[in-house]
Structure formats: structure tokens, C-alpha cells
């Protein structure tokens, strides 16, 4: 039985002081014995947030990392910097990074390997555009994203990864995928992992749904057999996040 994982993606929101205040609001609301809770926060908020959630069930994640160890890469953050600061998870290949910051399946793969080599758990994002969905190529497109993301990753490493299926047309739009659409793709992702690594790995890897998840739709999505959690944007900045964590 896979343990559910609910992660907030704060995106480019919350100054360091706002971040600490939000942690104080959310801490009592996200207490859970059976769900992993992660706050993925902007780089500058990492240190104060790690401090603010000490002694709680909340783990801290980053929203990005660079795939090189160190050096002349102005503005970038390394895996070692993240782990030293207390980060456990890192979002990789979010559609906003692919769209606005030219990330490709190849850079996603390099970042996944860098995260794993440094003991970080990657939350690997995939998802189709509305046009791709309308053209009927959603599953083919996502299988391609997954296959490239996992190149050179061992079965043991893959089993510990998290994949987030986020249909681009459902992000920040209030348009949530139907439960059937979300489950269909998450199931196809698991089948793809099974082809790559076998049944055991496919049964261990956790697959999240993301895209307008909120307190009223979370329970139904999270009841699906292949949906093991959520990657939550807008609703992760509000007390609603506590209701998503405690969706049962
Ligand atoms: P929303 O929940 O705001 O739609 O964002 C989803 C997302 O992009 C999480 O990574």
C-alpha cells in the first residue's frame, strides 16, 4: 500500500516573512499520521521554512535545482546547497519551467539524476497541453516525457521517485481534470514505469495529480487506485491545504 503524498507548490509566492507566517497558519492544519506532507517553496524561503517547520510532520522541498555540482552558473542552486539547508524533495520539470525557462526532457533527466545522486527525492512533472489532449496524443506524449526523464535511473532509484501528472490546461485555471481523465493518465504512467522497470517498481512509485486540486475535489481524486497524492498550487497557500491533507 503506497503512502499518500500531498505537496504544496508555492511557485513565486511568499516573501520570507510571509512564508514563516503561512507555516504558522498551516502547521496545526496539516498534521497527519498517514500522509506525507511537503511544502515546496521558493529558494529564498527554504531556510526560514525549514526552521519554522522543525519538529513537525512537514518536509521541505525546492521548486528547482541545477544539474551541475557547483561553479560558474550565476543564479542557480545546487543539490548540495539544498540538502545542506534541510531540503528533502525537489520539483523537476514543472510545465511553467518548461514553458518559460526552456527546460526540456533532456534537462529534466539531468536534474532527476542530479537530485538522486544527492539523496533528494525528485517530484518529476509531466502533462499535456489542451491541444495535445484534443488531438488524442496525451498518453503518447506523456510516455515520451517519462521515458526520457528516467533514462539512466536505476529501478531502485525509480521506486523512490514521485511523478506528478499535471495537465497544463488544468493548472491555475480552476478546470480540474475529471477523476476518470486523471486516473487514466496516472494508470498509463504506472504502466510505462512497469514496462521500464517491472511490476515491483511500478507498485512502489508514487504518482500525484496536480491542477486545480482543492478541498472539494481532493477526496474523489485521491480515492483513485493510481493517484497517490497531489501537487497543489493555489490551494497550498490557504488553510484549504489542511483540508486536502485530511481529505478522508
Ligand atoms: P494549481 O493547483 O494552482 O492549479 O497549480 C497546480 C500546479 O501547477 C502545482 O504544481
GROMACS .gro file of C-alpha atoms and ligand atoms in nm:
model
  258
    1UNK     CA    1   0.000   0.000   0.000
    2UNK     CA    2   0.155   0.329  -0.109
    3UNK     CA    3   0.156   0.615   0.137
    4UNK     CA    4  -0.014   0.927   0.003
    5UNK     CA    5   0.197   1.236  -0.054
    6UNK     CA    6   0.044   1.583  -0.064
    7UNK     CA    7   0.283   1.856  -0.171
    8UNK     CA    8   0.222   2.227  -0.198
    9UNK     CA    9   0.396   2.413  -0.481
   10UNK     CA   10   0.411   2.772  -0.364
   11UNK     CA   11   0.551   2.888  -0.701
   12UNK     CA   12   0.673   3.250  -0.693
   13UNK     CA   13   0.466   3.349  -0.393
   14UNK     CA   14   0.551   3.439  -0.031
   15UNK     CA   15   0.835   3.660   0.087
   16UNK     CA   16   1.044   3.501   0.364
   17UNK     CA   17   0.838   3.667   0.636
   18UNK     CA   18   0.509   3.578   0.467
   19UNK     CA   19   0.639   3.222   0.431
   20UNK     CA   20   0.701   3.190   0.805
   21UNK     CA   21   0.355   3.331   0.881
   22UNK     CA   22   0.196   3.082   0.638
   23UNK     CA   23   0.383   2.796   0.808
   24UNK     CA   24   0.242   2.904   1.145
   25UNK     CA   25  -0.111   2.905   0.999
   26UNK     CA   26  -0.075   2.569   0.825
   27UNK     CA   27   0.122   2.372   1.085
   28UNK     CA   28  -0.173   2.272   1.304
   29UNK     CA   29  -0.392   2.205   0.998
   30UNK     CA   30  -0.166   1.960   0.816
   31UNK     CA   31  -0.099   1.719   1.099
   32UNK     CA   32  -0.147   1.365   0.966
   33UNK     CA   33  -0.026   1.019   1.056
   34UNK     CA   34  -0.082   0.860   0.719
   35UNK     CA   35   0.002   1.125   0.460
   36UNK     CA   36   0.344   1.268   0.372
   37UNK     CA   37   0.321   1.647   0.369
   38UNK     CA   38   0.566   1.862   0.170
   39UNK     CA   39   0.596   2.238   0.128
   40UNK     CA   40   0.787   2.318  -0.194
   41UNK     CA   41   0.890   2.678  -0.154
   42UNK     CA   42   1.090   2.948  -0.336
   43UNK     CA   43   1.466   2.918  -0.283
   44UNK     CA   44   1.490   3.224  -0.061
   45UNK     CA   45   1.219   3.085   0.169
   46UNK     CA   46   1.388   2.748   0.221
   47UNK     CA   47   1.598   2.834   0.526
   48UNK     CA   48   1.326   3.016   0.723
   49UNK     CA   49   1.068   2.750   0.629
   50UNK     CA   50   1.296   2.461   0.737
   51UNK     CA   51   1.334   2.642   1.069
   52UNK     CA   52   0.961   2.715   1.100
   53UNK     CA   53   0.854   2.352   1.044
   54UNK     CA   54   1.117   2.189   1.266
   55UNK     CA   55   0.963   1.921   1.487
   56UNK     CA   56   0.652   1.884   1.267
   57UNK     CA   57   0.549   1.625   1.007
   58UNK     CA   58   0.619   1.874   0.725
   59UNK     CA   59   0.911   1.813   0.487
   60UNK     CA   60   1.052   2.095   0.278
   61UNK     CA   61   1.101   2.082  -0.098
   62UNK     CA   62   1.260   2.312  -0.354
   63UNK     CA   63   1.097   2.415  -0.681
   64UNK     CA   64   1.405   2.362  -0.896
   65UNK     CA   65   1.776   2.280  -0.890
   66UNK     CA   66   2.065   2.291  -1.136
   67UNK     CA   67   2.218   1.974  -1.275
   68UNK     CA   68   2.583   2.068  -1.218
   69UNK     CA   69   2.761   2.020  -0.885
   70UNK     CA   70   2.895   2.374  -0.848
   71UNK     CA   71   3.073   2.654  -1.030
   72UNK     CA   72   3.013   2.949  -1.260
   73UNK     CA   73   2.636   2.921  -1.305
   74UNK     CA   74   2.513   3.259  -1.185
   75UNK     CA   75   2.172   3.248  -1.026
   76UNK     CA   76   2.145   2.871  -0.998
   77UNK     CA   77   2.113   2.649  -0.690
   78UNK     CA   78   2.290   2.317  -0.646
   79UNK     CA   79   2.165   1.991  -0.497
   80UNK     CA   80   2.430   2.015  -0.223
   81UNK     CA   81   2.303   2.360  -0.125
   82UNK     CA   82   1.952   2.222  -0.097
   83UNK     CA   83   2.042   1.917   0.111
   84UNK     CA   84   2.266   2.123   0.339
   85UNK     CA   85   1.972   2.358   0.401
   86UNK     CA   86   1.748   2.066   0.502
   87UNK     CA   87   1.556   2.010   0.178
   88UNK     CA   88   1.425   1.658   0.109
   89UNK     CA   89   1.228   1.693  -0.216
   90UNK     CA   90   1.267   1.889  -0.538
   91UNK     CA   91   1.014   1.959  -0.811
   92UNK     CA   92   1.165   1.893  -1.153
   93UNK     CA   93   1.030   1.984  -1.496
   94UNK     CA   94   0.720   2.173  -1.391
   95UNK     CA   95   0.532   2.286  -1.704
   96UNK     CA   96   0.594   2.650  -1.608
   97UNK     CA   97   0.969   2.584  -1.613
   98UNK     CA   98   0.938   2.401  -1.945
   99UNK     CA   99   0.734   2.687  -2.093
  100UNK     CA  100   0.906   2.998  -1.952
  101UNK     CA  101   1.258   2.875  -1.880
  102UNK     CA  102   1.323   2.647  -2.176
  103UNK     CA  103   1.351   2.324  -1.980
  104UNK     CA  104   1.345   2.016  -2.197
  105UNK     CA  105   1.302   1.645  -2.137
  106UNK     CA  106   1.682   1.621  -2.151
  107UNK     CA  107   1.745   1.885  -1.881
  108UNK     CA  108   1.471   1.723  -1.674
  109UNK     CA  109   1.658   1.392  -1.699
  110UNK     CA  110   1.988   1.557  -1.598
  111UNK     CA  111   1.818   1.722  -1.299
  112UNK     CA  112   1.649   1.398  -1.192
  113UNK     CA  113   1.985   1.219  -1.189
  114UNK     CA  114   2.150   1.507  -1.002
  115UNK     CA  115   1.875   1.506  -0.738
  116UNK     CA  116   1.901   1.128  -0.690
  117UNK     CA  117   2.282   1.135  -0.672
  118UNK     CA  118   2.249   1.380  -0.384
  119UNK     CA  119   1.977   1.199  -0.190
  120UNK     CA  120   1.691   1.430  -0.286
  121UNK     CA  121   1.354   1.288  -0.386
  122UNK     CA  122   1.253   1.430  -0.724
  123UNK     CA  123   0.892   1.518  -0.793
  124UNK     CA  124   0.900   1.476  -1.171
  125UNK     CA  125   0.631   1.669  -1.355
  126UNK     CA  126   0.465   1.573  -1.679
  127UNK     CA  127   0.149   1.682  -1.853
  128UNK     CA  128  -0.010   1.761  -2.186
  129UNK     CA  129  -0.144   2.082  -2.339
  130UNK     CA  130  -0.510   2.120  -2.430
  131UNK     CA  131  -0.420   2.086  -2.799
  132UNK     CA  132  -0.243   1.757  -2.736
  133UNK     CA  133  -0.544   1.629  -2.542
  134UNK     CA  134  -0.777   1.731  -2.824
  135UNK     CA  135  -0.552   1.560  -3.076
  136UNK     CA  136  -0.573   1.238  -2.876
  137UNK     CA  137  -0.198   1.217  -2.817
  138UNK     CA  138  -0.193   1.269  -2.439
  139UNK     CA  139  -0.073   0.923  -2.340
  140UNK     CA  140   0.191   0.902  -2.616
  141UNK     CA  141   0.327   1.244  -2.521
  142UNK     CA  142   0.342   1.163  -2.151
  143UNK     CA  143   0.506   0.825  -2.207
  144UNK     CA  144   0.777   1.007  -2.401
  145UNK     CA  145   0.828   1.260  -2.117
  146UNK     CA  146   0.853   0.976  -1.864
  147UNK     CA  147   1.086   0.760  -2.068
  148UNK     CA  148   1.335   1.044  -2.115
  149UNK     CA  149   1.307   1.164  -1.754
  150UNK     CA  150   1.409   0.817  -1.630
  151UNK     CA  151   1.700   0.749  -1.871
  152UNK     CA  152   1.992   0.617  -1.669
  153UNK     CA  153   1.789   0.591  -1.346
  154UNK     CA  154   1.802   0.253  -1.172
  155UNK     CA  155   1.493   0.057  -1.069
  156UNK     CA  156   1.576   0.111  -0.704
  157UNK     CA  157   1.607   0.487  -0.754
  158UNK     CA  158   1.291   0.499  -0.964
  159UNK     CA  159   1.091   0.325  -0.692
  160UNK     CA  160   1.161   0.616  -0.456
  161UNK     CA  161   1.071   0.889  -0.705
  162UNK     CA  162   0.746   1.081  -0.720
  163UNK     CA  163   0.579   1.163  -1.052
  164UNK     CA  164   0.328   1.448  -1.077
  165UNK     CA  165   0.078   1.433  -1.361
  166UNK     CA  166  -0.032   1.789  -1.424
  167UNK     CA  167  -0.241   1.854  -1.734
  168UNK     CA  168  -0.134   2.204  -1.838
  169UNK     CA  169  -0.489   2.310  -1.917
  170UNK     CA  170  -0.589   2.237  -1.556
  171UNK     CA  171  -0.314   2.440  -1.388
  172UNK     CA  172  -0.436   2.760  -1.226
  173UNK     CA  173  -0.748   2.758  -1.441
  174UNK     CA  174  -1.000   2.618  -1.196
  175UNK     CA  175  -1.060   2.349  -1.463
  176UNK     CA  176  -0.983   2.024  -1.286
  177UNK     CA  177  -0.939   1.708  -1.491
  178UNK     CA  178  -1.226   1.468  -1.435
  179UNK     CA  179  -1.147   1.184  -1.200
  180UNK     CA  180  -1.156   0.946  -1.498
  181UNK     CA  181  -0.913   1.159  -1.702
  182UNK     CA  182  -0.670   1.190  -1.410
  183UNK     CA  183  -0.686   0.819  -1.324
  184UNK     CA  184  -0.650   0.713  -1.688
  185UNK     CA  185  -0.322   0.903  -1.728
  186UNK     CA  186  -0.182   0.809  -1.385
  187UNK     CA  187  -0.257   0.444  -1.465
  188UNK     CA  188  -0.081   0.481  -1.802
  189UNK     CA  189   0.221   0.635  -1.628
  190UNK     CA  190   0.237   0.337  -1.391
  191UNK     CA  191   0.214   0.100  -1.688
  192UNK     CA  192   0.502   0.287  -1.852
  193UNK     CA  193   0.712   0.251  -1.535
  194UNK     CA  194   0.620  -0.120  -1.532
  195UNK     CA  195   0.749  -0.156  -1.890
  196UNK     CA  196   1.072   0.023  -1.798
  197UNK     CA  197   1.141  -0.139  -1.461
  198UNK     CA  198   0.891  -0.416  -1.388
  199UNK     CA  199   0.595  -0.466  -1.161
  200UNK     CA  200   0.768  -0.419  -0.826
  201UNK     CA  201   0.897  -0.070  -0.909
  202UNK     CA  202   0.565   0.027  -1.067
  203UNK     CA  203   0.384  -0.069  -0.749
  204UNK     CA  204   0.618   0.138  -0.533
  205UNK     CA  205   0.647   0.464  -0.726
  206UNK     CA  206   0.407   0.736  -0.618
  207UNK     CA  207   0.208   0.932  -0.874
  208UNK     CA  208   0.041   1.260  -0.788
  209UNK     CA  209  -0.228   1.453  -0.970
  210UNK     CA  210  -0.192   1.832  -0.996
  211UNK     CA  211  -0.411   2.101  -1.150
  212UNK     CA  212  -0.675   2.297  -0.962
  213UNK     CA  213  -0.686   2.042  -0.680
  214UNK     CA  214  -0.879   2.185  -0.388
  215UNK     CA  215  -1.062   2.091  -0.069
  216UNK     CA  216  -1.377   1.989  -0.256
  217UNK     CA  217  -1.230   1.772  -0.532
  218UNK     CA  218  -0.934   1.615  -0.348
  219UNK     CA  219  -1.115   1.322  -0.186
  220UNK     CA  220  -1.253   1.187  -0.512
  221UNK     CA  221  -0.922   1.222  -0.697
  222UNK     CA  222  -0.726   1.066  -0.411
  223UNK     CA  223  -0.963   0.768  -0.397
  224UNK     CA  224  -0.845   0.652  -0.741
  225UNK     CA  225  -0.623   0.344  -0.741
  226UNK     CA  226  -0.332   0.508  -0.926
  227UNK     CA  227  -0.345   0.856  -0.770
  228UNK     CA  228  -0.114   0.858  -0.469
  229UNK     CA  229  -0.126   1.224  -0.384
  230UNK     CA  230  -0.148   1.578  -0.509
  231UNK     CA  231   0.078   1.859  -0.621
  232UNK     CA  232  -0.120   2.161  -0.518
  233UNK     CA  233  -0.063   2.518  -0.636
  234UNK     CA  234  -0.312   2.789  -0.540
  235UNK     CA  235  -0.482   2.594  -0.262
  236UNK     CA  236  -0.149   2.522  -0.090
  237UNK     CA  237  -0.127   2.889   0.014
  238UNK     CA  238  -0.451   2.872   0.211
  239UNK     CA  239  -0.595   2.687   0.511
  240UNK     CA  240  -0.768   2.473   0.246
  241UNK     CA  241  -0.439   2.284   0.218
  242UNK     CA  242  -0.510   2.131   0.559
  243UNK     CA  243  -0.842   2.000   0.425
  244UNK     CA  244  -0.667   1.842   0.127
  245UNK     CA  245  -0.415   1.669   0.356
  246UNK     CA  246  -0.701   1.547   0.575
  247UNK     CA  247  -0.923   1.459   0.280
  248UNK     CA  248  -1.067   1.141   0.432
  249LIG     P1  249  -0.294   2.489  -0.923
  249LIG     O1  250  -0.328   2.398  -0.810
  249LIG     O2  251  -0.289   2.635  -0.881
  249LIG     O3  252  -0.379   2.465  -1.045
  249LIG     O4  253  -0.143   2.456  -0.967
  249LIG     C1  254  -0.108   2.325  -0.989
  249LIG     C2  255   0.038   2.319  -1.004
  249LIG     O5  256   0.093   2.368  -1.101
  249LIG     C3  257   0.114   2.255  -0.897
  249LIG     O6  258   0.245   2.233  -0.937
   0.00000   0.00000   0.00000
